Coordinates of C-alpha atoms in Angstrom, one line a residue:
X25 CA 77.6 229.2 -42.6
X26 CA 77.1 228.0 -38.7
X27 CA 80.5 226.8 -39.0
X28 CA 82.5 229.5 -40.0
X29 CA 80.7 231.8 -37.2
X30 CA 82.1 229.7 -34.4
X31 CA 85.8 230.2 -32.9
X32 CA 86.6 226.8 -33.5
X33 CA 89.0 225.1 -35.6
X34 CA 88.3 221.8 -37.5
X35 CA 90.7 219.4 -38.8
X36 CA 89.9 216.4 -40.2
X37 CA 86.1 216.8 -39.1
X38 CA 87.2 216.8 -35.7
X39 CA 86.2 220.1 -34.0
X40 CA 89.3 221.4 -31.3
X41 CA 88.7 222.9 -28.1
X42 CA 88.7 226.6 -27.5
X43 CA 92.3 227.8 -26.2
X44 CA 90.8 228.7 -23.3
X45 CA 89.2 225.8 -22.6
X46 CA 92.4 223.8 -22.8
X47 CA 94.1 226.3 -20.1
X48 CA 91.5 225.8 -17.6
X49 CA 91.0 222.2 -17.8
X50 CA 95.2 221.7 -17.8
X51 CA 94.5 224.2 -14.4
X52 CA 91.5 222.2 -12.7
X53 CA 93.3 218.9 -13.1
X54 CA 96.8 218.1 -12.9
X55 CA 98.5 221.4 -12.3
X56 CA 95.6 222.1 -9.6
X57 CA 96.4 218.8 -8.2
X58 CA 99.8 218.9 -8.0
X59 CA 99.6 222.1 -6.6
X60 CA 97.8 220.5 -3.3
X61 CA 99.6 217.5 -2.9
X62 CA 102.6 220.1 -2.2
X63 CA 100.3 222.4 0.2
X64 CA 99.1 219.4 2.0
X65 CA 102.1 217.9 2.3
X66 CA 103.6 221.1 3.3
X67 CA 101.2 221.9 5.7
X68 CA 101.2 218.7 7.5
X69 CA 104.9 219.1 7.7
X70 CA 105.6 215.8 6.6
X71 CA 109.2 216.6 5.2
X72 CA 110.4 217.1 8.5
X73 CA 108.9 213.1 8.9
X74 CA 111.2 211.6 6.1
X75 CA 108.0 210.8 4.1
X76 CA 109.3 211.8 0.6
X77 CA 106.8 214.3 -1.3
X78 CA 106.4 211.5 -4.0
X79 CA 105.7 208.6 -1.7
X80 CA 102.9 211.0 0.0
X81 CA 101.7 212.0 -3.5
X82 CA 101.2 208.0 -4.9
X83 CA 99.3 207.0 -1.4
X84 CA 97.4 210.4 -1.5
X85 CA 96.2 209.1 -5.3
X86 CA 95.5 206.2 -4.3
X87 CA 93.3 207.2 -1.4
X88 CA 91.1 209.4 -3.7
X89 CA 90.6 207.0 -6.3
X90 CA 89.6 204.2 -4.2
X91 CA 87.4 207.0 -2.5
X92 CA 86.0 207.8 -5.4
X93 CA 84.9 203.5 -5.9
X94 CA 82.9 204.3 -2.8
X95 CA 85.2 201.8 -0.9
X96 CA 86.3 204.0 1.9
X97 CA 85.0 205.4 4.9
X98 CA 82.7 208.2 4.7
X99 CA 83.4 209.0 8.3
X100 CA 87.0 209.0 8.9
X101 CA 89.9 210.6 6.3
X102 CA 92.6 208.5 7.6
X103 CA 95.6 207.5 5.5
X104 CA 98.3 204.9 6.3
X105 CA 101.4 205.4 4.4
X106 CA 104.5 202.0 5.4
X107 CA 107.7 203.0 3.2
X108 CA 109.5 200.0 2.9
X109 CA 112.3 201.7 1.1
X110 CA 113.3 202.5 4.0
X111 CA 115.4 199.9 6.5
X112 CA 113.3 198.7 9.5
X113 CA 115.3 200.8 11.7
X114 CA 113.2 204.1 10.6
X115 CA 109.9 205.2 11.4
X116 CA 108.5 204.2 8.0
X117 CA 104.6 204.0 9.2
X118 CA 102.6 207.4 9.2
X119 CA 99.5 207.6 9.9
X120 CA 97.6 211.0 8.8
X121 CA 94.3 212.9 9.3
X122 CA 93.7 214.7 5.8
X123 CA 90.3 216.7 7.3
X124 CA 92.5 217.9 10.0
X125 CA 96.1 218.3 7.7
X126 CA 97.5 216.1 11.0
X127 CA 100.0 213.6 11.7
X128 CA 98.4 211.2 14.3
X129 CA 101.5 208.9 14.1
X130 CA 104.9 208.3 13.2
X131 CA 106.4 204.6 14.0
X132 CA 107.9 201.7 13.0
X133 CA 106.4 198.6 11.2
X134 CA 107.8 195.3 10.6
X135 CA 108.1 193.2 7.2
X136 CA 107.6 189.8 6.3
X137 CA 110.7 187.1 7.6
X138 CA 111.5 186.2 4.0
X139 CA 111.3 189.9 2.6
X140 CA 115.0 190.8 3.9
X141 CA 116.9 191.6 6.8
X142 CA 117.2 195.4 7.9
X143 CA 115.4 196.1 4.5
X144 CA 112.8 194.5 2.3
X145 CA 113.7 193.6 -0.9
X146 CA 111.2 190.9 -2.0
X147 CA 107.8 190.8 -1.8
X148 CA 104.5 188.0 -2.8
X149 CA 101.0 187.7 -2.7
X150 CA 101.5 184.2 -2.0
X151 CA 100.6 182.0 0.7
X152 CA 103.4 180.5 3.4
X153 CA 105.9 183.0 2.0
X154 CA 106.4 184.9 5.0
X155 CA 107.2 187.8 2.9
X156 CA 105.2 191.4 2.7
X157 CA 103.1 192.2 0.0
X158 CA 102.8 196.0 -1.6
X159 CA 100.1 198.0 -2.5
X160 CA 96.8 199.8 -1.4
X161 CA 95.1 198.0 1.4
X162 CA 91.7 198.5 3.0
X163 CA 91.7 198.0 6.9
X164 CA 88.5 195.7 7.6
X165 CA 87.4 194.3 11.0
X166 CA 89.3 193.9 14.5
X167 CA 89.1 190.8 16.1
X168 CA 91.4 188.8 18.7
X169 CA 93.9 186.3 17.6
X170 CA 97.5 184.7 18.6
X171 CA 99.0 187.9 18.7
X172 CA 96.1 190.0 20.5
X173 CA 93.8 192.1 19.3
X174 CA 94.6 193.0 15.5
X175 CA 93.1 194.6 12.5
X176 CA 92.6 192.2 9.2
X177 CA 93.1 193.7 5.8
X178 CA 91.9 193.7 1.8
X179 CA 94.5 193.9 -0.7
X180 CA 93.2 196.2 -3.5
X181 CA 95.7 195.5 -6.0
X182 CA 95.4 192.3 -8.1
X183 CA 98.7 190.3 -8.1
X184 CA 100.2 192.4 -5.9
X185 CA 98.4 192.1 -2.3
X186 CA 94.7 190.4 -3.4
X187 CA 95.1 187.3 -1.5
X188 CA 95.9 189.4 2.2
X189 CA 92.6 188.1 4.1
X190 CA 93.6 184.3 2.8
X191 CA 97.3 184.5 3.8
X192 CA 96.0 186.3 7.5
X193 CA 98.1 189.4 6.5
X194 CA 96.7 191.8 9.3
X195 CA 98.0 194.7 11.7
X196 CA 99.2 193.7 15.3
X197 CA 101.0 194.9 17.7
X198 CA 104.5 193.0 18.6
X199 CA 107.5 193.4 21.0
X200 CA 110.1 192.5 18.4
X201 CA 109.0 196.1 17.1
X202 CA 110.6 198.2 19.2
X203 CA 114.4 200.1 19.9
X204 CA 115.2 197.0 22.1
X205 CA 115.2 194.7 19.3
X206 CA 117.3 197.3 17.5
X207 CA 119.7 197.6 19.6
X208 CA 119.8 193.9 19.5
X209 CA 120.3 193.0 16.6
X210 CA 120.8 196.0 14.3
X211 CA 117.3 196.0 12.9
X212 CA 113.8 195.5 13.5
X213 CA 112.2 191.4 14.3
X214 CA 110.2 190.3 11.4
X215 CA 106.8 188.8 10.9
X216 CA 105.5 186.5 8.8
X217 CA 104.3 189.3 6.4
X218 CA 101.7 191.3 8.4
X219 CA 102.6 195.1 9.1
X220 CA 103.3 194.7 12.9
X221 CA 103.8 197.7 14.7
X222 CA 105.1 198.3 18.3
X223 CA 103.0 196.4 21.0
X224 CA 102.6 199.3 23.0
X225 CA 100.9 201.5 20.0
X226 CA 98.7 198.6 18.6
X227 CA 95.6 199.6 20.8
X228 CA 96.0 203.3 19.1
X229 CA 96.7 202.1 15.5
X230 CA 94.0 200.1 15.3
X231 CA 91.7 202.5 16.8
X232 CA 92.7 205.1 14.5
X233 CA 92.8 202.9 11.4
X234 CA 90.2 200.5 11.4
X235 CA 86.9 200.4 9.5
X236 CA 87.4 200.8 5.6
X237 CA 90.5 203.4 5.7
X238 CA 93.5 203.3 3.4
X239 CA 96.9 201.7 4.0
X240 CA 99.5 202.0 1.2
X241 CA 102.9 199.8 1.9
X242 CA 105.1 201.5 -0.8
X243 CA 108.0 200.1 -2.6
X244 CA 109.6 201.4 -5.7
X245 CA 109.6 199.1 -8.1
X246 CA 108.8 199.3 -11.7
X247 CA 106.8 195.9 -11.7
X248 CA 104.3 197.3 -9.5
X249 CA 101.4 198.6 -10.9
X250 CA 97.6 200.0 -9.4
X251 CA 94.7 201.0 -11.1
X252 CA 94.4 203.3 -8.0
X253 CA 97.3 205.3 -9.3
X254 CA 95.7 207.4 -11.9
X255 CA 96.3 210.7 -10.8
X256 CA 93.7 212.4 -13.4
X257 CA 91.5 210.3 -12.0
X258 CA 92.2 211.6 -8.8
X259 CA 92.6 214.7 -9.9
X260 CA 88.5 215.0 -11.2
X261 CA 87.0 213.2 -7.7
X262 CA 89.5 215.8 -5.7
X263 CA 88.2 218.9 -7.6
X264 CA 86.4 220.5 -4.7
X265 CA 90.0 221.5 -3.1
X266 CA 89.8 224.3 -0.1
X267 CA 89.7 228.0 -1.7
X268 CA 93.3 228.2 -0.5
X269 CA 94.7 225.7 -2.9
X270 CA 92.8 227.5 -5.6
X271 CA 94.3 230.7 -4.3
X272 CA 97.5 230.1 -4.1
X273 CA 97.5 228.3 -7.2
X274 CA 96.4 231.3 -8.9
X275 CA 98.7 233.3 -7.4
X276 CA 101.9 231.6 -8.6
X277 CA 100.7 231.4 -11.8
X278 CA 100.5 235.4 -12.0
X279 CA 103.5 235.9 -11.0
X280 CA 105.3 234.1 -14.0

């Protein structure tokens, strides 16, 4: 029989996949991917930053699955990372070139009045909070408002940061943002939600950011969720990874 001549193995009429096959889709998806999430990050020297490997890895995700919904710019590869597990007295905003494995910028960004003092600890996707909301965010138009030119943005996640354009949540520059105010008062001044960043940087942020890139504000917490978070996902769109990933990949692998 046909059956019997092929070097498969059924069980319970469902035919199982060659070992083979197994080994090298495990390799082209998750072990490949993790694999360059730890040469990018490695190469853009991020560790030396205080961005945290798994911070970069959720926002990196995130970036190629909303990519991959044809929502992002096909012209720039610009990813915004705000950690706001971090207190307001760090640089927790990174800004990063993934074409050019750069780091444009490194700075600090405010959260929202009612979020917490030196470090945010509540978060809403309601209006007149004043607090932050979390999530994946794509930057939209500039325009000029009460605090100068600024960038509006589009929560991506549901629950979590959709209602961003109606509560004005946008990027601006500010001068409570800045190592005067720290010195001040211990910690960074607050806005009433938006990421503001120092007033003296604004012009360059929102240069670098605007038009359809990614911003992820991170916070750990095991409420949030994303469907932009799916790292096989991910994994398939970012399947075209530089022969060096592949390479080195390969290379660990032989010397087990």
């Amino acid at each position: 029989m046909l059956a019997l001549s092929l070097s498969l193995t059924i069980i319970d009429g469902t035919p199982a996949k060659p070992l083979e096959q197994v080994s090298v889709a495990k390799i082209t998806t998750d072990s490949l991917y993790n694999s360059h999430v730890n040469n990018l990050y490695n190469e853009i020297n991020l560790e030396y930053t205080g961005l945290s490997q798994a911070v970069f890895e959720k926002a990196l995700t995130g970036y190629y699955n909303l990519k991959k919904s044809g929502k992002v710019s096909e012209d720039k590869s610009i990813l915004s990372i705000a950690d706001f597990d971090k207190n307001s007295t760090q640089k927790r905003l990174w800004i990063i070139d993934l074409d050019k494995k750069k780091l444009i910028l490194n700075t600090w960004v405010a959260h929202g009045q009612r979020s917490g003092a030196d470090k945010a600890t509540r978060f809403s996707n309601s209006s007149d909070s004043f607090q932050s909301s979390i999530g994946f965010y794509l930057t939209a138009e500039v325009y000029r408002g009460q605090h100068g030119r600024s960038l509006r943005l589009d929560g991506m996640d549901e629950g979590f940061n959709s209602n961003a354009r109606r509560r004005s949540i946008v990027v601006h520059g500010a001068d409570y943002v800045s190592q005067g105010t720290i010195n001040a008062l211990g910690r960074l001044g607050r806005s009433q939600g938006c990421p503001a960043v120092p007033a003296e940087l604004s012009n360059l942020v929102i240069n670098t950011i605007e038009g359809k890139t990614v911003l992820f504000i991170n916070v750990t917490d095991q409420r949030y969720t994303s469907r932009y978070l799916d790292e096989h996902m991910a994994a398939v769109f970012a399947s075209n990874f530089d022969q060096q990933d592949t390479t080195s990949y390969q290379d660990s692998t032989l010397n087990i």
